[in-house]
Every structure is written in C-alpha cells, then in structure tokens.
Coordinates of C-alpha atoms and ligand atoms in Angstrom, one line a residue:
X1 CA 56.4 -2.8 19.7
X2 CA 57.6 -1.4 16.5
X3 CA 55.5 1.9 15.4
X4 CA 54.0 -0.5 12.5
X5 CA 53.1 -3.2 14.9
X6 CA 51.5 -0.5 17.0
X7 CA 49.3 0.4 14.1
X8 CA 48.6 -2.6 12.9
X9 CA 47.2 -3.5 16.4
X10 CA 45.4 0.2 16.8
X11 CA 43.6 0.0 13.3
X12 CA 42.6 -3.8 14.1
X13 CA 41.5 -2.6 17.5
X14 CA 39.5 0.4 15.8
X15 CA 38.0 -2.0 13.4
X16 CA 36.9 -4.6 16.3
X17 CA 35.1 -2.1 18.0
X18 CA 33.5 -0.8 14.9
X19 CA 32.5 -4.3 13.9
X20 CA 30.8 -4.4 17.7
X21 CA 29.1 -1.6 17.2
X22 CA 28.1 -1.5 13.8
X23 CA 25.0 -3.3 11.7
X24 CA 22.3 -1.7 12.8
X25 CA 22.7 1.7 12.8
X26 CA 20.4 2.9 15.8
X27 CA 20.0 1.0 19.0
X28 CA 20.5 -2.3 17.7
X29 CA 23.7 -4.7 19.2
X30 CA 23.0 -4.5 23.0
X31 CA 23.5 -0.8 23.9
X32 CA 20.2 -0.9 25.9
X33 CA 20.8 -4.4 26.7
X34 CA 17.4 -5.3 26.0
X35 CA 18.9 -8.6 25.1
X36 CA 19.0 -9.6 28.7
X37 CA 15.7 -8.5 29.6
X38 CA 12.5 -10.4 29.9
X39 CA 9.7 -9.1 26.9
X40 CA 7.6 -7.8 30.6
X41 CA 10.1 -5.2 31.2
X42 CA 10.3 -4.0 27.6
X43 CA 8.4 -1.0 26.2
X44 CA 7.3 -0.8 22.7
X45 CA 6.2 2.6 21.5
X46 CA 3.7 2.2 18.3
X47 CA 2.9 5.8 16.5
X48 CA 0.2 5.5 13.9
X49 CA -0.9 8.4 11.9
X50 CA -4.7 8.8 12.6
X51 CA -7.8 7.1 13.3
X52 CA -9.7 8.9 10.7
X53 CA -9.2 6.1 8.3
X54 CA -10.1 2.7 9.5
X55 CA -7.2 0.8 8.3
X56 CA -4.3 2.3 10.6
X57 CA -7.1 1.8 13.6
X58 CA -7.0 -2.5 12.3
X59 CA -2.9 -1.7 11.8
X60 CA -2.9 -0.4 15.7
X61 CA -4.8 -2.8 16.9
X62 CA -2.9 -5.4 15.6
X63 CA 0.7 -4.8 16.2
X64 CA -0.6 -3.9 19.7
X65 CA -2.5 -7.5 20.1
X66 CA 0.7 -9.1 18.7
X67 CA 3.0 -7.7 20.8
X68 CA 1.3 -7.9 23.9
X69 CA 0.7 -12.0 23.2
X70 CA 4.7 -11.8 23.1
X71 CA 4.8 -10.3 26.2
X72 CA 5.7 -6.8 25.4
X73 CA 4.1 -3.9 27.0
X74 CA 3.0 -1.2 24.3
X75 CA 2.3 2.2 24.2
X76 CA -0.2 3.0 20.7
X77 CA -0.8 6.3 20.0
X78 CA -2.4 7.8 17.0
X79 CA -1.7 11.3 15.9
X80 CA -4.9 12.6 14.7
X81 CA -3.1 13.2 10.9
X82 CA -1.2 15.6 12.8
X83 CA 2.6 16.5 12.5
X84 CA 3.5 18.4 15.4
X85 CA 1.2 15.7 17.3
X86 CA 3.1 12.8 16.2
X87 CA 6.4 14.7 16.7
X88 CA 5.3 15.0 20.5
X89 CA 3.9 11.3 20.9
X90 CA 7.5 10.5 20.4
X91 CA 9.2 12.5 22.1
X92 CA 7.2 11.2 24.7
X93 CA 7.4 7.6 24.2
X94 CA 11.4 8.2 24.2
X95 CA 11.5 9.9 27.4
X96 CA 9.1 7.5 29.7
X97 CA 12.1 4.7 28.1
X98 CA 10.7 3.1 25.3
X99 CA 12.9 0.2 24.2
X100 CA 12.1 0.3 20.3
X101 CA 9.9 2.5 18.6
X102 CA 7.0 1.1 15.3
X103 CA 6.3 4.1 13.3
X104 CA 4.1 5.0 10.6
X105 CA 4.7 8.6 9.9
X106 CA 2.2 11.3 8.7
X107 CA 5.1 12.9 7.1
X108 CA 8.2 10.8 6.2
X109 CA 10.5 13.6 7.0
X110 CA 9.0 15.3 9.5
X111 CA 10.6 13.4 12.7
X112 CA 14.2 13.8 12.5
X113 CA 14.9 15.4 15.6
X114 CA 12.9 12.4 17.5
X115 CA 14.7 10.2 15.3
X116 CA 18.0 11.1 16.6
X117 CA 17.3 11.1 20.5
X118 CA 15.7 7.8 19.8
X119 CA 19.6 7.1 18.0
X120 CA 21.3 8.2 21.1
X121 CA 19.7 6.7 23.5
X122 CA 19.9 3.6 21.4
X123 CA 16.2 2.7 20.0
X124 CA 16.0 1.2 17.3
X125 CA 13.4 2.1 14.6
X126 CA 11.2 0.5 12.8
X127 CA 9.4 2.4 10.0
X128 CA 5.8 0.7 9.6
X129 CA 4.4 0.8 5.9
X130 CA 5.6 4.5 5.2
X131 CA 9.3 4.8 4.9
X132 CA 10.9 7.5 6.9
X133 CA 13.4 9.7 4.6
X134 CA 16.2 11.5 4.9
X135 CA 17.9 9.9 8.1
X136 CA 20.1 7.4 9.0
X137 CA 18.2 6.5 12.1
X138 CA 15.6 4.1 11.0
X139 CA 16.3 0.7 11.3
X140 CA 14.1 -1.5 9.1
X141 CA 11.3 -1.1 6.6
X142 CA 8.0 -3.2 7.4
X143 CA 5.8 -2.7 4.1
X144 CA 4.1 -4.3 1.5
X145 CA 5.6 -4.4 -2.5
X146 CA 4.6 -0.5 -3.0
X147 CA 5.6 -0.4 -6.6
X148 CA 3.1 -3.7 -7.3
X149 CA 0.7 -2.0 -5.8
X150 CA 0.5 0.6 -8.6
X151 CA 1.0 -1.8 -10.8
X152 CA -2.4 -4.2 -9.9
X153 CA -4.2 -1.1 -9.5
X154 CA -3.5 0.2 -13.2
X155 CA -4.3 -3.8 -14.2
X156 CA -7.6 -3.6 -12.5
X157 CA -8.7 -0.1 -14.1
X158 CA -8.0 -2.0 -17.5
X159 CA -10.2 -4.9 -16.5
X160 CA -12.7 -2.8 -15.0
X161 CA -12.8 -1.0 -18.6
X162 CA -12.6 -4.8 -20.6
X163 CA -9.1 -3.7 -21.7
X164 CA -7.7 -6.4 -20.3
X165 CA -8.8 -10.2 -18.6
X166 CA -8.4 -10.9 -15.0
X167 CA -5.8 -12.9 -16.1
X168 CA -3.5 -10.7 -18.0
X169 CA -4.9 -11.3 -21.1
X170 CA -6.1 -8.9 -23.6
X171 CA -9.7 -8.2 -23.1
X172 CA -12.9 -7.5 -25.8
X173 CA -12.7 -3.7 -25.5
X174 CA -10.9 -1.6 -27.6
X175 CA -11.1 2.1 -26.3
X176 CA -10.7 4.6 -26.5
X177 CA -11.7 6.0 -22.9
X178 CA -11.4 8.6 -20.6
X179 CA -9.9 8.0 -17.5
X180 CA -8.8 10.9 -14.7
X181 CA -5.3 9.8 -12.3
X182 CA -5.5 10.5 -8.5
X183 CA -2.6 9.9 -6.6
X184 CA -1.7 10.3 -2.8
X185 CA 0.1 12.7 -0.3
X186 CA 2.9 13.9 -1.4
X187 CA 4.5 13.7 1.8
X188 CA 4.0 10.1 1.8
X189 CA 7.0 8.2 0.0
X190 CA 4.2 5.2 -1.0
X191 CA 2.6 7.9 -3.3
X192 CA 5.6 8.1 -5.3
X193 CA 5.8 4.5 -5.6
X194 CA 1.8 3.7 -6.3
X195 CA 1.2 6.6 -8.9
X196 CA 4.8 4.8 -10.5
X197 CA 3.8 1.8 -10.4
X198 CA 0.5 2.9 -12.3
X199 CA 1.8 5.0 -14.5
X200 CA 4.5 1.7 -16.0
X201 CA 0.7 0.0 -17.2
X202 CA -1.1 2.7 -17.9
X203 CA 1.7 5.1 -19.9
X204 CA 2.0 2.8 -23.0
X205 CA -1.2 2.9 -23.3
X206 CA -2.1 7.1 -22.9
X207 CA 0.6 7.2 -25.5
X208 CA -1.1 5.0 -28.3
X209 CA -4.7 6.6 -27.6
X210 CA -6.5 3.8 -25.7
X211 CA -6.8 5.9 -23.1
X212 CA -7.2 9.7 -22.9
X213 CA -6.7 11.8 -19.9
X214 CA -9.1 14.7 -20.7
X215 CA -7.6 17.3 -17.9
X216 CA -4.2 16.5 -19.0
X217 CA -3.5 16.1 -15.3
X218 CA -0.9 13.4 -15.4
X219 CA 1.4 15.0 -13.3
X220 CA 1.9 13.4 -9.4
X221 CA 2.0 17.0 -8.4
X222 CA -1.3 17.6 -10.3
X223 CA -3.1 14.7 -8.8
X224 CA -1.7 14.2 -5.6
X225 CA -4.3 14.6 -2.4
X226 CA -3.0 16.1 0.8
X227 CA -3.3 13.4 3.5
X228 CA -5.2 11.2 1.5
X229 CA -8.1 12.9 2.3
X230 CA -11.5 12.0 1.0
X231 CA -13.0 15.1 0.9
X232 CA -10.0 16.8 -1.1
X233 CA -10.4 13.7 -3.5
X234 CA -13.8 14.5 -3.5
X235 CA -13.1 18.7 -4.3
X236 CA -10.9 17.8 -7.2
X237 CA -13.1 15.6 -8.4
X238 CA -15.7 18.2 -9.2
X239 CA -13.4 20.5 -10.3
X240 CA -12.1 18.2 -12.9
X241 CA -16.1 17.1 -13.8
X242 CA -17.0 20.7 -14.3
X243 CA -13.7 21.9 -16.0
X244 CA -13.2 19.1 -18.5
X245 CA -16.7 17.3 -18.8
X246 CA -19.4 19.9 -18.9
X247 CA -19.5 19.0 -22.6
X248 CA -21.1 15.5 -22.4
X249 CA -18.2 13.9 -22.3
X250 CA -17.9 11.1 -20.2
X251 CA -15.1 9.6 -17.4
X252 CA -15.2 6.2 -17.9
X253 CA -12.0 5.3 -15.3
X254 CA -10.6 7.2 -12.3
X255 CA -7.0 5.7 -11.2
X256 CA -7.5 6.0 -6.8
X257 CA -4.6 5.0 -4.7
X258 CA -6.9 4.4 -1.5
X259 CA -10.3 3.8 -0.8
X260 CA -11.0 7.1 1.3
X261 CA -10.4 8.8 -1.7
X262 CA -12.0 6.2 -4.0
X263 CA -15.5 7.2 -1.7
X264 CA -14.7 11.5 -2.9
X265 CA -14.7 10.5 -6.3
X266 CA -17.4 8.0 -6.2
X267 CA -19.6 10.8 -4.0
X268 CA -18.4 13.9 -6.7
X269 CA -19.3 11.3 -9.4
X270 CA -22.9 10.5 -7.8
X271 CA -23.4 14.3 -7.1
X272 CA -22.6 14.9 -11.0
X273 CA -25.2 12.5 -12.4
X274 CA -23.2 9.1 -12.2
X275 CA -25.3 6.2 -11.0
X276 CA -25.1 2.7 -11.3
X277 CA -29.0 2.2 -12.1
X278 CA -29.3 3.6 -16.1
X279 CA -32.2 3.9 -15.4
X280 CA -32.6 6.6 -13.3
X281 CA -29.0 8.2 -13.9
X282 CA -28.0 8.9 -17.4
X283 CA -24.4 7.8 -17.0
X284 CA -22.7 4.3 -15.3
X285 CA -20.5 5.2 -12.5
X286 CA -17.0 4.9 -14.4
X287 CA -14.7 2.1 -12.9
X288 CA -13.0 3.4 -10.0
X289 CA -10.2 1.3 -8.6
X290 CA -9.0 1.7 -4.6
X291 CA -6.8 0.2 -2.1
X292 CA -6.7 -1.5 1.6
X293 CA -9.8 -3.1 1.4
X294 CA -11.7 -1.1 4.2
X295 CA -14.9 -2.6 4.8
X296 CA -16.8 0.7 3.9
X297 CA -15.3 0.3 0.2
X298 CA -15.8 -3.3 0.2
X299 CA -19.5 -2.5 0.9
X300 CA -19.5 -0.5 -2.3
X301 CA -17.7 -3.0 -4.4
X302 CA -20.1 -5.9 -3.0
X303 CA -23.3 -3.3 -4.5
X304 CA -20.8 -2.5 -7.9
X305 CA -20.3 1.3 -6.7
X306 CA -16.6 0.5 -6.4
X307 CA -15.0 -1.9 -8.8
X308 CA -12.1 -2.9 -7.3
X309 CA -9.4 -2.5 -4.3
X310 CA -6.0 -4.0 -3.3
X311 CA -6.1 -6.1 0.0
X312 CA -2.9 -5.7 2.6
X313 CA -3.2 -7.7 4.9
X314 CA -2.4 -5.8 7.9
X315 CA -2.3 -8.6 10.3
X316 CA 0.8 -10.1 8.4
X317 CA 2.0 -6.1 8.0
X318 CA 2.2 -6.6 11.7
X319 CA 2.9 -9.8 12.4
X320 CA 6.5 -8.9 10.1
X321 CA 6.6 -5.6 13.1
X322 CA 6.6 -7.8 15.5
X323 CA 9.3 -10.2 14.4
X324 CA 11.8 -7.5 13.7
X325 CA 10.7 -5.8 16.7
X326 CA 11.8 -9.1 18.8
X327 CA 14.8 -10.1 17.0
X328 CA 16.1 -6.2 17.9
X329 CA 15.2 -6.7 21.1
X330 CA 17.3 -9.9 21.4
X331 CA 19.9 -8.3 20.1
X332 CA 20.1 -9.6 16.5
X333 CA 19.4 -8.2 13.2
X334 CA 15.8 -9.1 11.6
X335 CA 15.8 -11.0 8.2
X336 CA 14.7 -8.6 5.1
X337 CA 13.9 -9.9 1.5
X338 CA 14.7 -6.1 0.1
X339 CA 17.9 -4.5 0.3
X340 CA 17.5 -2.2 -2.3
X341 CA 14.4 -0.9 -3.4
X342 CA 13.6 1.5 -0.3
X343 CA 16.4 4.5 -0.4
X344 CA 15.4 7.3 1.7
X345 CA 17.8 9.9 1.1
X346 CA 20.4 8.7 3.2
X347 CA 20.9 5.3 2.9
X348 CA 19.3 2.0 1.8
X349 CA 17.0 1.1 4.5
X350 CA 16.7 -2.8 4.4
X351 CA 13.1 -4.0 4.1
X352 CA 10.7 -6.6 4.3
X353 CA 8.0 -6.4 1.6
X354 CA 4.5 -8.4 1.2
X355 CA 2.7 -9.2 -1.6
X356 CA -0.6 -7.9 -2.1
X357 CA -3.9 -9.5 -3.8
X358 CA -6.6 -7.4 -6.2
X359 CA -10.1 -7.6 -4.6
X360 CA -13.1 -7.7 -7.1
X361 CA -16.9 -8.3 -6.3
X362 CA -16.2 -12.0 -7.2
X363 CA -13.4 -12.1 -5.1
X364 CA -14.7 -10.7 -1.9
X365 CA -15.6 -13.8 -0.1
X366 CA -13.0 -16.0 -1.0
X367 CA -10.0 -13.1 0.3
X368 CA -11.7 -11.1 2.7
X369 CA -14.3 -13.3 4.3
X370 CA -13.0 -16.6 4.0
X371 CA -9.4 -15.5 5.5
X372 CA -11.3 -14.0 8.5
X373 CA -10.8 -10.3 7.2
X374 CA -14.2 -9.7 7.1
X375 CA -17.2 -10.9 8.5
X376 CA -20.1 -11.8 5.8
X377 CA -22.1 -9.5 8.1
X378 CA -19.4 -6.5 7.8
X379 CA -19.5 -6.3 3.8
X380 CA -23.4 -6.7 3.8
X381 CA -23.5 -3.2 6.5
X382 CA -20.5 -1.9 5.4
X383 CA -19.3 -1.1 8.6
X384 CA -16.8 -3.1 11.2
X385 CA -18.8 -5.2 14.0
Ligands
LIG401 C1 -0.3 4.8 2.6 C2 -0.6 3.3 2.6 C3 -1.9 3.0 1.9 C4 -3.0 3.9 2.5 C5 -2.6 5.4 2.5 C6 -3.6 6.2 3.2 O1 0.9 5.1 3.2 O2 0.5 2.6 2.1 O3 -2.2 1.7 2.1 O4 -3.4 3.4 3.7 O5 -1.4 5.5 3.2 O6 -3.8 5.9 4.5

C-alpha cells in the first residue's frame, strides 16, 4: 500500500469510528448498551430542584408516573433548593448505575463535575425545563417556548391594565401607568429568557410614556429574586412601596415571572393598603401577572387577587422527558423542533419546546379544569386534593 493509500484508508478509518461514536455527545450510541436491555433493567435518575413550590412536586410526579407505565425503574429526588444537595443526589444516582439522568437544576452551572462522570460513564442527559450551561455534556433540552413566555406575560399586564384586547388589539385605556418589573433567579437561564421576552412588549412602550417604572428598576440585576423565592419577592416589594410610593402614588402593574412570587407581591401589596374591595381598602390591587398555574395562584385569580398566569402543562413537559428518555435508551437520537435557540456556553444544545396558553379568571375552567389540570374543587380551596 502506497503511503497515500495508507492515509487515505487511516483518515477514513478515523472518520468511521468518529461517525460511530459521535451524535450525541454523552452516553448516547450504545456505549452502555441500554439498547439491548429490557426498560425493567434500566434506571432513570430524575433530580428536581425542591418541593417548596408545588409545580416541580406535579413535574416529579409525572415524569416518574410516565416512566414507570414504560417500564423504567426511577429514582426522583428533590433537592430541597439546595446546590450542594443536588450536586450529591447525582453523584449518587451515577454511582448506584443510573442509565440516563432528567435534571432540572437549581443552578444551571453548578453540576459540571457530575456532568462529566455521568459523560464518562456514558449517561446521557437530559436537561428538564432549566437548561444546564456551560458544558458539553447535556444531551437534550426538554422546555417550554421560554422567550413566549415573557412575551404573553408582558401581553397580559397590558390587558390587565386595558392597554390592550385579549386578542391583540389595542384596548380603551390610554395610560399612563405605573408598573414595577420582577424577574427570576439569576442563576436560572429561563430568567434571562422571561424578563427578555417581557421587556420586547413592554420596552416600546416605557419609552413613549404609557408606562412609567417609578423605581427605575428595569435592570434584570435590579429585579431578579434569588430562587424565586416568595418571600424575597415579597421584601422587595415593600421596599420598592415604601421607597417610591410613600407619596400617594399608585402601582397599578407588577410584571412577575412566577406565581410564588406573584403571592410576595400580592401579600406586600395587601400589607400596604391594596385590596380588591374599594370599599374597605383605598386602592385596587394593581394587575399582577404570574406563571405555572399553581392551584394556590389560580385560587387567587378565580377571587380577582391575581389577574393572570401562564399554564405549562407539565404532563406534556414530561411526557416530551420521557420520549427522549426512551429513544436514548434504544439507542437513537430524540427528535427536537429547536436547534438553535438554547446555547449554553458551549454548544447548541438541541431542544424540544412547548407552547404555552395565558390563564385569566374567564379562562380557568375551560384550560385548567376542563383538560383535567385542576379539579373545580382545587381552584374553589386553592389547594391540591
Ligand atoms: C423556572 C421555570 C418556571 C418557574 C420557575 C420557578 O425555571 O421555568 O416555570 O417554575 O423556574 O420554579
């Protein structure tokens, strides 16, 4: 063979192999032969970030229930909000032989170390709702359409105000008003991509004078909330009441990505004065919008506390899990419908997004309680039967 031949055959050989073992970056393509396996003998290990907030308990519970009606076994653990916590549940799940890990991370860059012995021994990872940055070992991106949700959350503060119609339309107020902007955890990459989102509706119009941001907090930094905690929402809240509003002016709007911190600003609000019954409360609760439609904040939008929130649908969230989690298990390579959206510092991670529907009093029966979310009983007590 002549030294070009040689190569020819070497690099073709090089690329062959690379070819085998490429398209999926960790784990997926056979390595732990999970292909061959029966779903009994496979272990899934599912890391939520805490049980604090209802919705990642209804996200557990689901992708557990799915996966287990596939056959799977599953090991769910919730990390109490906790990093180092989470960073141990993993480390665990890796070395009792999970096949494939489903994480939603407290801290999207917080886990590279478990992310890489879950690479080498070959686990592929699935990053569930939160995208986890600044590796090359996650797999696939389970979510919903992150930036849309910004987006309907700005369009339902500007119905809530009578800016604008349900429909899209240009509603019978005029403005101007005050409105305040919350946003999430900074160490979340959805944060980024609600307050964004927002911002794309609600920018034009800060700029023209419809509306007016009285603490000139319009920063993410400024109104980000650690962990999305309600009480934090709740502390800024009052700060911003007593340090930009002690002169009679009013908040007529607050921006909230999430309904635990929709329920701090509504409490700071109701602490302050702000009441939905003029008659005993010299100011209307201003229209504070939410998101995940947990049944406590649908309670509150059923009795007008609330105006809005944005429904996920967390048993399609995981029913998408569990599809990508099988066809990684049987070897092939799940189907995304985003490719390019979700970079995460290292690479493109490929994605599947869902859409997501805005939930107003009028709307809570035929989403929530017609689809089974809810139970009429649930939004009349507020609480989960
Ligand atoms: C985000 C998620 C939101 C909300 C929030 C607080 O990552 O996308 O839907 O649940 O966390 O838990």
């Amino acid at each position: 063979m002549s030294n070009k031949l040689r190569l020819t055959a070497l690099g073709a050989a090089l690329a062959f192999g690379l070819t085998a073992c490429g398209g999926g970056g960790a784990g997926s393509g056979g390595g732990n032969d999970t292909a061959d396996a029966a779903p009994e003998d496979l272990t899934i290990g599912v890391s939520m970030p805490t049980q604090t907030s209802e919705r990642w308990i209804a996200d557990g519970d689901n992708v557990q229930s799915q996966l287990e009606d596939a056959g799977y076994q599953v090991d769910l653990q919730f990390a109490n909000d906790d990093i180092p916590t989470q960073s141990q549940q993993i480390d665990q799940m890796i070395t009792q032989g999970a096949d494939l890990l489903i994480v939603a991370a407290i801290d999207g860059t917080a886990l590279s170390s478990q992310l890489q012995a879950a690479a080498d021994a070959n686990i592929p990872v699935i990053s569930y709702d939160r995208l986890i940055r600044d590796t090359d070992n996650v797999d696939f991106y389970v979510t919903f359409d992150n930036f849309a949700v910004g987006q309907a959350q700005a369009n339902a503060l500007l119905v809530g105000l009578g800016l604008q119609n349900a429909d899209g339309s240009a509603g019978s107020a005029t403005g101007p008003f005050n409105i305040e902007l919350f946003a999430g955890s900074l160490d979340d990459n959805n944060a980024f991509f609600f307050f964004n989102g927002a911002m794309d509706v609600l920018q034009p119009l800060i700029d023209d004078g419809t509306l007016v941001v009285p603490s000139g907090q319009t920063d993410i930094e400024q109104a980000a909330t650690l962990r999305w905690q309600q009480e934090t929402a709740q502390s800024r809240m009052e700060t911003l009441l007593t340090g930009s509003y002690n002169d009679g002016t009013v908040v007529n709007g607050v921006l909230s990505p999430y309904d635990g911190i929709s329920r701090g600003i509504i409490t700071a609000l109701q602490n302050a004065g702000y009441g939905p019954n003029l008659d005993s409360t010299p100011r209307a609760l201003p229209v504070v919008t939410g998101q995940d439609a947990e049944i406590a904040s649908v309670a509150l939008i059923d009795q007008g506390v609330q105006s809005s929130t944005i429904f996920k649908d967390t048993r399609n969230l995981a029913e998408q899990a569990v599809t990508a989690a099988k066809a990684f298990l049987e070897g092939d390579e799940p189907e995304a419908n985003d490719t390019e959206t979700y970079d995460n510092g290292n690479k493109v991670v490929p994605s599947y997004l869902l859409p997501v529907e805005t939930v107003f009093k009028a709307d809570i029966q035929s989403v929530l309680v017609d689809s089974g979310y809810y139970t009429e009983s649930e939004v009349q007590s507020g609480q989960a039967d």
